[in-house]
XYZ file of N, CA and C in Angstrom:
294
model
N 49.526 136.785 -150.049
C 48.606 137.169 -151.096
C 47.184 136.838 -150.650
N 46.292 137.765 -150.811
C 44.905 137.572 -150.406
C 44.112 136.846 -151.486
N 43.118 136.026 -151.067
C 42.284 135.371 -152.077
C 41.410 136.401 -152.787
N 40.957 136.076 -153.998
C 40.087 137.001 -154.731
C 38.826 137.316 -153.924
N 38.346 138.542 -154.044
C 37.185 138.987 -153.296
C 35.960 138.131 -153.577
N 35.748 137.701 -154.813
C 34.570 136.887 -155.130
C 34.600 135.564 -154.373
N 35.810 135.037 -154.132
C 35.940 133.798 -153.357
C 35.510 134.045 -151.912
N 35.983 135.136 -151.328
C 35.617 135.447 -149.946
C 34.127 135.682 -149.797
N 33.510 136.328 -150.781
C 32.086 136.617 -150.708
C 31.239 135.366 -150.907
N 31.785 134.345 -151.552
C 31.002 133.143 -151.808
C 31.230 132.056 -150.763
N 32.130 132.285 -149.804
C 32.412 131.266 -148.786
C 31.226 131.120 -147.844
N 30.826 129.883 -147.538
C 29.765 129.679 -146.561
C 30.225 130.130 -145.178
N 29.278 130.495 -144.341
C 29.568 130.953 -142.988
C 28.821 130.092 -141.993
N 29.479 129.757 -140.904
C 28.846 129.021 -139.805
C 28.884 129.920 -138.580
N 27.744 130.104 -137.949
C 27.661 130.909 -136.735
C 27.396 129.987 -135.549
N 28.113 130.208 -134.457
C 27.926 129.424 -133.252
C 27.573 130.358 -132.105
N 26.580 129.991 -131.333
C 26.250 130.736 -130.133
C 27.111 130.213 -129.003
N 27.969 131.065 -128.459
C 28.813 130.690 -127.333
C 28.731 131.782 -126.273
N 28.987 131.391 -125.041
C 29.019 132.383 -123.970
C 30.311 133.176 -124.066
N 30.378 134.276 -123.359
C 31.591 135.082 -123.346
C 32.760 134.266 -122.795
N 32.492 133.459 -121.784
C 33.533 132.605 -121.201
C 34.027 131.569 -122.210
N 33.106 130.945 -122.958
C 33.504 129.975 -123.988
C 34.358 130.643 -125.058
N 33.979 131.846 -125.439
C 34.752 132.580 -126.449
C 36.157 132.855 -125.941
N 36.280 133.303 -124.694
C 37.602 133.575 -124.127
C 38.454 132.304 -124.089
N 37.823 131.176 -123.705
C 38.553 129.912 -123.655
C 39.045 129.516 -125.047
N 38.162 129.627 -126.054
C 38.559 129.295 -127.423
C 39.707 130.183 -127.895
N 39.600 131.468 -127.632
C 40.646 132.394 -128.055
C 41.966 132.078 -127.359
N 41.901 131.760 -126.066
C 43.112 131.461 -125.299
C 43.782 130.182 -125.790
N 42.995 129.135 -125.952
C 43.552 127.852 -126.393
C 44.102 127.973 -127.808
N 43.356 128.617 -128.684
C 43.818 128.782 -130.061
C 45.124 129.571 -130.098
N 45.170 130.674 -129.355
C 46.382 131.500 -129.339
C 47.568 130.731 -128.768
N 47.319 129.919 -127.748
C 48.426 129.154 -127.154
C 48.975 128.105 -128.128
N 48.161 127.719 -129.108
C 48.606 126.783 -130.150
C 49.095 127.508 -131.398
N 49.106 128.850 -131.344
C 49.549 129.625 -132.493
C 48.572 129.574 -133.651
N 47.288 129.407 -133.338
C 46.266 129.287 -134.374
C 45.185 130.343 -134.198
N 44.456 130.586 -135.266
C 43.260 131.418 -135.157
C 42.157 130.558 -134.558
N 41.120 131.183 -134.035
C 39.987 130.430 -133.496
C 39.383 129.579 -134.606
N 39.262 130.145 -135.793
C 38.707 129.406 -136.934
C 39.497 128.132 -137.189
N 40.825 128.261 -137.297
C 41.652 127.094 -137.584
C 41.599 126.071 -136.454
N 41.618 126.550 -135.212
C 41.560 125.647 -134.063
C 40.246 124.857 -134.045
N 39.131 125.552 -134.230
C 37.822 124.893 -134.194
C 37.688 123.908 -135.348
N 38.098 124.298 -136.538
C 38.018 123.382 -137.684
C 38.877 122.146 -137.469
N 40.097 122.338 -136.968
C 40.983 121.199 -136.729
C 40.350 120.228 -135.735
N 39.783 120.761 -134.655
C 39.171 119.895 -133.638
C 37.901 119.232 -134.164
N 37.092 119.988 -134.880
C 35.810 119.462 -135.358
C 35.999 118.402 -136.434
N 37.026 118.551 -137.239
C 37.218 117.640 -138.364
C 38.278 116.574 -138.111
N 38.794 116.505 -136.895
C 39.890 115.574 -136.623
C 39.491 114.107 -136.797
N 38.236 113.768 -136.540
C 37.795 112.381 -136.692
C 37.264 112.076 -138.087
N 36.992 113.106 -138.838
C 36.414 112.896 -140.169
C 37.476 112.353 -141.125
N 37.089 111.431 -141.984
C 38.053 110.919 -142.955
C 38.482 112.019 -143.924
N 39.747 112.018 -144.287
C 40.272 113.017 -145.215
C 40.160 112.495 -146.639
N 39.273 113.079 -147.451
C 39.046 112.578 -148.805
C 40.001 113.165 -149.842
N 41.070 113.809 -149.419
C 41.950 114.546 -150.331
C 42.391 113.758 -151.561
N 42.918 112.573 -151.354
C 43.476 111.823 -152.477
C 42.763 110.495 -152.670
N 41.479 110.478 -152.374
C 40.712 109.249 -152.506
C 39.896 109.263 -153.794
N 39.709 108.089 -154.350
C 38.784 107.983 -155.473
C 37.374 108.123 -154.912
N 36.399 108.245 -155.783
C 35.018 108.382 -155.322
C 34.597 107.165 -154.501
N 34.947 105.958 -154.952
C 34.555 104.754 -154.212
C 35.283 104.668 -152.871
N 36.549 105.102 -152.824
C 37.285 105.111 -151.554
C 36.692 106.130 -150.579
N 36.291 107.284 -151.107
C 35.680 108.311 -150.260
C 34.345 107.828 -149.708
N 33.552 107.157 -150.546
C 32.273 106.621 -150.073
C 32.493 105.549 -149.005
N 33.503 104.730 -149.194
C 33.830 103.690 -148.207
C 34.273 104.315 -146.889
N 35.106 105.342 -146.974
C 35.563 106.031 -145.759
C 34.389 106.658 -145.018
N 33.460 107.256 -145.762
C 32.288 107.853 -145.138
C 31.420 106.777 -144.490
N 31.246 105.677 -145.173
C 30.465 104.566 -144.630
C 31.097 104.030 -143.351
N 32.414 103.860 -143.355
C 33.119 103.385 -142.167
C 32.969 104.362 -141.005
N 32.988 105.648 -141.326
C 32.872 106.691 -140.303
C 31.461 106.732 -139.713
N 30.441 106.553 -140.565
C 29.055 106.680 -140.105
C 28.458 105.387 -139.563
N 28.963 104.249 -139.972
C 28.369 102.963 -139.581
C 28.175 102.784 -138.079
N 29.182 103.065 -137.243
C 28.962 102.890 -135.806
C 27.839 103.776 -135.262
N 27.719 104.977 -135.795
C 26.666 105.891 -135.336
C 25.287 105.401 -135.785
N 25.216 104.871 -136.985
C 23.947 104.325 -137.490
C 23.530 103.127 -136.658
N 24.480 102.263 -136.330
C 24.177 101.087 -135.501
C 23.715 101.497 -134.112
N 24.327 102.520 -133.533
C 23.882 103.007 -132.228
C 22.429 103.482 -132.302
N 22.098 104.200 -133.350
C 20.728 104.694 -133.518
C 19.752 103.531 -133.684
N 20.143 102.510 -134.442
C 19.276 101.343 -134.629
C 19.022 100.608 -133.319
N 20.028 100.617 -132.437
C 19.873 99.971 -131.130
C 19.137 100.868 -130.145
N 18.769 102.055 -130.585
C 18.057 102.976 -129.703
C 18.982 103.760 -128.795
N 20.258 103.746 -129.103
C 21.246 104.445 -128.290
C 21.460 105.859 -128.835
N 20.513 106.698 -128.574
C 20.637 108.079 -128.998
C 19.986 108.965 -127.952
N 20.318 110.202 -127.991
C 19.821 111.144 -126.999
C 18.389 111.562 -127.316
N 17.601 111.680 -126.285
C 16.239 112.201 -126.443
C 16.163 113.652 -125.972
N 17.320 114.228 -125.676
C 17.370 115.608 -125.200
C 17.101 116.569 -126.348
N 16.536 117.696 -125.992
C 16.320 118.740 -126.991
C 17.641 119.461 -127.242
N 17.710 120.203 -128.335
C 18.901 120.976 -128.642
C 19.194 121.975 -127.521
N 18.160 122.562 -126.955
C 18.341 123.512 -125.856
C 18.966 122.838 -124.643
N 18.532 121.618 -124.331
C 19.101 120.885 -123.198
C 20.579 120.564 -123.441
N 20.888 120.146 -124.650
C 22.273 119.817 -124.981
C 23.150 121.064 -124.878
N 22.666 122.176 -125.385
C 23.420 123.436 -125.288
C 23.644 123.818 -123.837
N 22.587 123.726 -123.038
C 22.673 124.100 -121.626
C 23.725 123.239 -120.914
N 23.687 121.938 -121.157
C 24.666 121.039 -120.537
C 26.081 121.343 -121.013
N 26.239 121.623 -122.301
C 27.567 121.926 -122.840
C 28.114 123.209 -122.239
N 27.263 124.204 -122.074
C 27.708 125.466 -121.469
C 28.076 125.261 -120.010
N 27.265 124.491 -119.301
C 27.570 124.214 -117.892
C 28.896 123.470 -117.786
N 29.104 122.492 -118.650
C 30.351 121.730 -118.652
C 31.545 122.624 -118.982
N 31.378 123.531 -119.933
C 32.466 124.424 -120.353
C 32.834 125.417 -119.262
N 31.885 125.764 -118.403
C 32.133 126.733 -117.351
C 32.889 126.145 -116.162
N 33.000 124.829 -116.105
C 33.715 124.185 -114.992
C 35.186 124.390 -115.064
């Protein structure tokens, strides 16, 4: 059964710039796992994020705090990248092409 059209029209969209090679790799890996590219990317991107499904508001806030605290501490210690977004993209594409 398909979701109602108004639901599909109201869904947010995320666009990613990828090379043709990156797209082929994503499609191949996703297909080998029996997944769509969308499902594969979401599963990988959200695998470390806390799942708030059955948490109370205070439990969800605690989970988010636990998830973000190490990153905040790294930033406070000055442990963050000074690279531009373009540099990070370039490095990621070069790494993906290997």
